[in-house]
Short mmCIF file of C-alpha atoms in Angstrom, two decimals:
data_model
loop_
_atom_site.label_atom_id
_atom_site.label_comp_id
_atom_site.label_asym_id
_atom_site.label_seq_id
_atom_site.Cartn_x
_atom_site.Cartn_y
_atom_site.Cartn_z
CA ASN A 83 -34.90 45.41 210.17
CA ALA A 84 -37.79 44.34 207.93
CA GLY A 85 -37.73 47.35 205.55
CA VAL A 86 -40.27 46.68 202.79
CA THR A 87 -42.25 43.44 203.10
CA GLN A 88 -44.29 41.98 200.25
CA THR A 89 -46.77 39.13 200.42
CA PRO A 90 -47.18 36.64 198.90
CA LYS A 91 -43.79 35.77 197.37
CA PHE A 92 -45.30 33.52 194.70
CA GLN A 93 -48.78 33.11 193.29
CA VAL A 94 -50.41 31.29 190.39
CA LEU A 95 -53.80 32.51 189.17
CA LYS A 96 -56.21 31.53 186.46
CA THR A 97 -57.30 34.09 183.87
CA GLY A 98 -60.16 36.16 185.26
CA GLN A 99 -59.36 35.62 188.94
CA SER A 100 -58.74 38.57 191.22
CA MET A 101 -55.92 39.06 193.67
CA THR A 102 -54.42 41.68 195.98
CA LEU A 103 -50.67 42.02 196.48
CA GLN A 104 -49.76 43.41 199.87
CA CYS A 105 -46.88 45.73 200.73
CA ALA A 106 -45.86 47.19 204.07
CA GLN A 107 -42.89 49.33 205.11
CA ASP A 108 -41.62 50.05 208.61
CA MET A 109 -39.31 53.00 207.78
CA ASN A 110 -41.95 55.71 208.27
CA HIS A 111 -41.63 56.62 204.59
CA ASN A 112 -44.16 58.94 203.02
CA SER A 113 -44.03 57.63 199.44
CA MET A 114 -44.66 54.13 198.09
CA TYR A 115 -44.52 52.60 194.61
CA TRP A 116 -45.51 49.50 192.66
CA TYR A 117 -43.39 48.29 189.72
CA ARG A 118 -43.47 45.33 187.40
CA GLN A 119 -40.39 43.72 185.91
CA ASP A 120 -40.55 41.75 182.67
CA PRO A 121 -37.73 40.02 180.74
CA GLY A 122 -35.86 42.43 178.50
CA MET A 123 -37.52 45.46 180.05
CA GLY A 124 -36.59 47.70 182.92
CA LEU A 125 -38.70 48.17 186.00
CA ARG A 126 -41.90 49.94 184.99
CA LEU A 127 -43.96 52.01 187.38
CA ILE A 128 -47.58 50.89 187.74
CA TYR A 129 -48.88 53.25 190.43
CA TYR A 130 -47.39 55.33 193.17
CA SER A 131 -48.51 57.14 196.30
CA ALA A 132 -46.59 60.32 197.09
CA SER A 133 -48.16 60.53 200.53
CA GLU A 134 -50.87 58.91 202.63
CA GLY A 135 -54.23 59.53 201.01
CA THR A 136 -52.93 60.12 197.45
CA THR A 137 -52.34 57.78 194.53
CA ASP A 138 -51.30 58.44 190.94
CA LYS A 139 -50.84 56.44 187.76
CA GLY A 140 -47.43 55.44 186.50
CA GLU A 141 -46.39 54.17 183.07
CA VAL A 142 -48.50 51.00 182.95
CA PRO A 143 -51.61 51.36 185.19
CA ASN A 144 -54.19 49.56 183.02
CA GLY A 145 -55.69 46.48 184.68
CA TYR A 146 -54.59 47.48 188.18
CA ASN A 147 -55.96 49.38 191.16
CA VAL A 148 -54.19 50.48 194.32
CA SER A 149 -55.07 51.43 197.86
CA ARG A 150 -52.88 53.40 200.27
CA LEU A 151 -54.46 51.90 203.38
CA ASN A 152 -52.37 53.95 205.81
CA LYS A 153 -48.83 55.32 205.91
CA ARG A 154 -47.32 51.82 206.17
CA GLU A 155 -49.34 49.85 203.65
CA PHE A 156 -49.87 50.10 199.89
CA SER A 157 -51.74 47.30 198.12
CA LEU A 158 -52.03 46.44 194.42
CA ARG A 159 -55.15 44.74 193.11
CA LEU A 160 -55.72 42.81 189.90
CA GLU A 161 -59.50 42.73 189.40
CA SER A 162 -59.54 40.28 186.48
CA ALA A 163 -56.12 38.76 185.90
CA ALA A 164 -54.84 38.35 182.33
CA PRO A 165 -51.83 36.35 181.07
CA SER A 166 -50.16 39.65 180.09
CA GLN A 167 -49.97 40.46 183.79
CA THR A 168 -47.61 37.54 184.43
CA SER A 169 -44.61 39.32 185.89
CA VAL A 170 -42.52 39.97 188.97
CA TYR A 171 -43.99 42.79 191.03
CA PHE A 172 -41.88 45.00 193.28
CA CYS A 173 -43.05 47.39 195.93
CA ALA A 174 -40.76 50.25 196.98
CA SER A 175 -40.80 53.18 199.35
CA SER A 176 -38.91 56.43 199.80
CA GLU A 177 -38.83 59.03 202.54
CA TYR A 178 -40.34 61.67 200.25
CA GLY A 179 -41.69 61.56 196.71
CA ASP A 180 -39.66 64.43 195.29
CA GLY A 181 -37.46 62.27 193.02
CA ASN A 182 -34.13 62.75 194.79
CA GLN A 183 -34.64 60.20 197.56
CA PRO A 184 -33.39 56.61 197.09
CA GLN A 185 -36.09 53.99 196.87
CA HIS A 186 -36.05 50.87 199.06
CA PHE A 187 -37.41 47.73 197.45
CA GLY A 188 -39.16 44.64 198.73
CA ASP A 189 -38.15 41.14 197.63
CA GLY A 190 -40.81 40.91 194.94
CA THR A 191 -43.91 38.83 194.20
CA ARG A 192 -43.64 36.40 191.30
CA LEU A 193 -47.09 36.14 189.72
CA SER A 194 -48.06 33.66 187.00
CA ILE A 195 -51.42 33.84 185.25
CA LEU A 196 -52.51 30.81 183.29
CA ILE B 165 -41.42 61.42 179.68
CA LEU B 166 -37.81 60.42 180.24
CA ASN B 167 -36.25 57.70 178.12
CA VAL B 168 -33.30 56.13 179.90
CA GLU B 169 -30.85 53.92 178.05
CA GLN B 170 -27.97 51.87 179.40
CA SER B 171 -24.98 50.34 177.66
CA PRO B 172 -23.64 47.81 177.32
CA GLN B 173 -26.46 45.36 178.01
CA SER B 174 -23.99 42.86 179.51
CA LEU B 175 -20.34 42.75 180.37
CA HIS B 176 -17.93 39.96 181.32
CA VAL B 177 -14.66 40.91 183.00
CA GLN B 178 -11.89 39.17 184.88
CA GLU B 179 -11.37 39.63 188.60
CA GLY B 180 -9.19 42.69 189.15
CA ASP B 181 -10.27 44.48 185.96
CA SER B 182 -11.73 47.95 186.24
CA THR B 183 -14.88 48.59 184.27
CA ASN B 184 -17.44 51.24 183.51
CA PHE B 185 -20.87 51.51 181.96
CA THR B 186 -23.08 54.29 180.71
CA CYS B 187 -26.54 55.63 181.38
CA SER B 188 -27.97 58.22 178.98
CA PHE B 189 -31.10 60.32 179.43
CA PRO B 190 -32.70 63.41 177.85
CA SER B 191 -30.95 66.45 179.34
CA SER B 192 -34.20 68.45 179.28
CA ASN B 193 -36.70 67.72 182.05
CA PHE B 194 -33.97 66.14 184.18
CA TYR B 195 -34.29 66.23 187.96
CA ALA B 196 -32.23 63.38 189.47
CA LEU B 197 -30.32 60.29 188.40
CA HIS B 198 -30.38 57.11 190.48
CA TRP B 199 -28.09 54.06 190.36
CA TYR B 200 -29.16 50.71 191.84
CA ARG B 201 -27.38 47.39 192.24
CA TRP B 202 -29.51 44.28 191.76
CA GLU B 203 -28.10 40.89 192.69
CA THR B 204 -29.79 37.72 191.48
CA ALA B 205 -32.61 36.57 193.80
CA LYS B 206 -32.44 39.80 195.79
CA SER B 207 -34.11 43.20 195.50
CA PRO B 208 -32.57 46.33 193.95
CA GLU B 209 -30.40 48.29 196.38
CA ALA B 210 -29.74 52.01 196.02
CA LEU B 211 -26.15 53.01 195.28
CA PHE B 212 -26.31 56.72 194.45
CA VAL B 213 -28.73 59.56 193.82
CA MET B 214 -27.23 62.52 191.96
CA THR B 215 -28.77 65.83 191.03
CA LEU B 216 -26.03 68.35 190.19
CA ASN B 217 -24.08 68.63 186.96
CA GLY B 218 -20.52 67.46 187.62
CA ASP B 219 -21.60 65.52 190.70
CA GLU B 220 -19.34 62.60 191.59
CA LYS B 221 -20.18 60.05 194.26
CA LYS B 222 -18.19 57.13 195.64
CA LYS B 223 -18.95 54.05 197.71
CA GLY B 224 -15.93 51.81 198.25
CA ARG B 225 -14.66 50.71 194.82
CA ILE B 226 -17.75 52.01 193.02
CA SER B 227 -18.09 55.58 191.84
CA ALA B 228 -20.42 57.51 189.55
CA THR B 229 -20.32 60.79 187.66
CA LEU B 230 -23.10 62.92 186.22
CA ASN B 231 -23.23 65.25 183.20
CA THR B 232 -26.68 66.81 183.01
CA LYS B 233 -25.84 69.11 180.09
CA GLU B 234 -25.07 66.25 177.72
CA GLY B 235 -27.37 63.75 179.43
CA TYR B 236 -25.18 60.90 180.67
CA SER B 237 -23.85 59.25 183.81
CA TYR B 238 -20.99 56.78 184.15
CA LEU B 239 -20.67 54.08 186.80
CA TYR B 240 -17.12 52.89 187.48
CA ILE B 241 -16.00 49.79 189.36
CA LYS B 242 -12.32 49.68 190.27
CA GLY B 243 -10.68 46.26 190.63
CA SER B 244 -13.83 44.19 190.03
CA GLN B 245 -14.48 41.27 192.40
CA PRO B 246 -16.79 38.27 191.87
CA GLU B 247 -19.17 39.73 194.48
CA ASP B 248 -19.65 42.74 192.17
CA SER B 249 -21.52 40.46 189.75
CA ALA B 250 -25.02 41.94 189.50
CA THR B 251 -27.28 43.98 187.27
CA TYR B 252 -26.72 47.72 187.60
CA LEU B 253 -29.80 49.85 186.97
CA CYS B 254 -29.99 53.55 186.40
CA ALA B 255 -33.17 55.58 186.58
CA GLY B 256 -34.04 59.16 185.82
CA SER B 257 -36.64 61.07 187.77
CA SER B 258 -38.74 64.17 187.40
CA ASN B 259 -39.66 66.20 190.46
CA THR B 260 -42.90 64.22 190.79
CA GLY B 261 -40.84 61.33 192.11
CA LYS B 262 -41.60 58.99 189.23
CA LEU B 263 -38.55 56.96 188.21
CA ILE B 264 -37.98 55.77 184.64
CA PHE B 265 -35.55 52.86 184.67
CA GLY B 266 -33.15 51.75 181.99
CA GLN B 267 -32.93 48.07 181.08
CA GLY B 268 -29.77 47.58 183.14
CA THR B 269 -26.21 46.41 182.55
CA THR B 270 -25.49 42.88 183.75
CA LEU B 271 -21.94 42.48 184.99
CA GLN B 272 -20.28 39.10 185.44
CA VAL B 273 -16.87 39.02 187.11
CA LYS B 274 -14.91 35.80 186.58
CA PRO B 275 -12.49 34.68 189.31
#
């Protein structure tokens, strides 16, 4: 079972370049999430999509955009990458977005911005 | 906005020891408390989701309790094994589904 699949796994960008991180889930989940994980800090929510067709900001949305392309796919875009966006990015999904459903995580995308 | 704190930050125990760690959160605006296990080079894996005061959940040698009135949850591991070595994350949620994660407790179990 694939679960939550993220691509790419690694990427190096130069400051100012743009990039889209892809996420797809095959569990028929309604809700999807993007987090970033930095040393010494917990996972922080960037954006989430409670259901197909909706997106909302999380704790740290600045510098990012998202698209819920369909029920399976939720992409994260960096329009003009900055060194402060060097991080490990995790996509997650849950059956519903009501807060009492466990989230299922992808393997992460390690992004370095020079 | 929830502020979730975990202690200790790291823990080293011997194989066979039982251990526990704490997650604290503001008792107001609480909706659910999640525990995740995160092994190195893998992705976080859900252990428990708890919503009711006094709730206790168990999975094998791992169990968790929840006190929503005083704003804390304990995770217990009985008879720790080297394969229990991981970072244990807790997260609080509101009913919008947003999770606020603590920084995690990293457990190392020595054979």
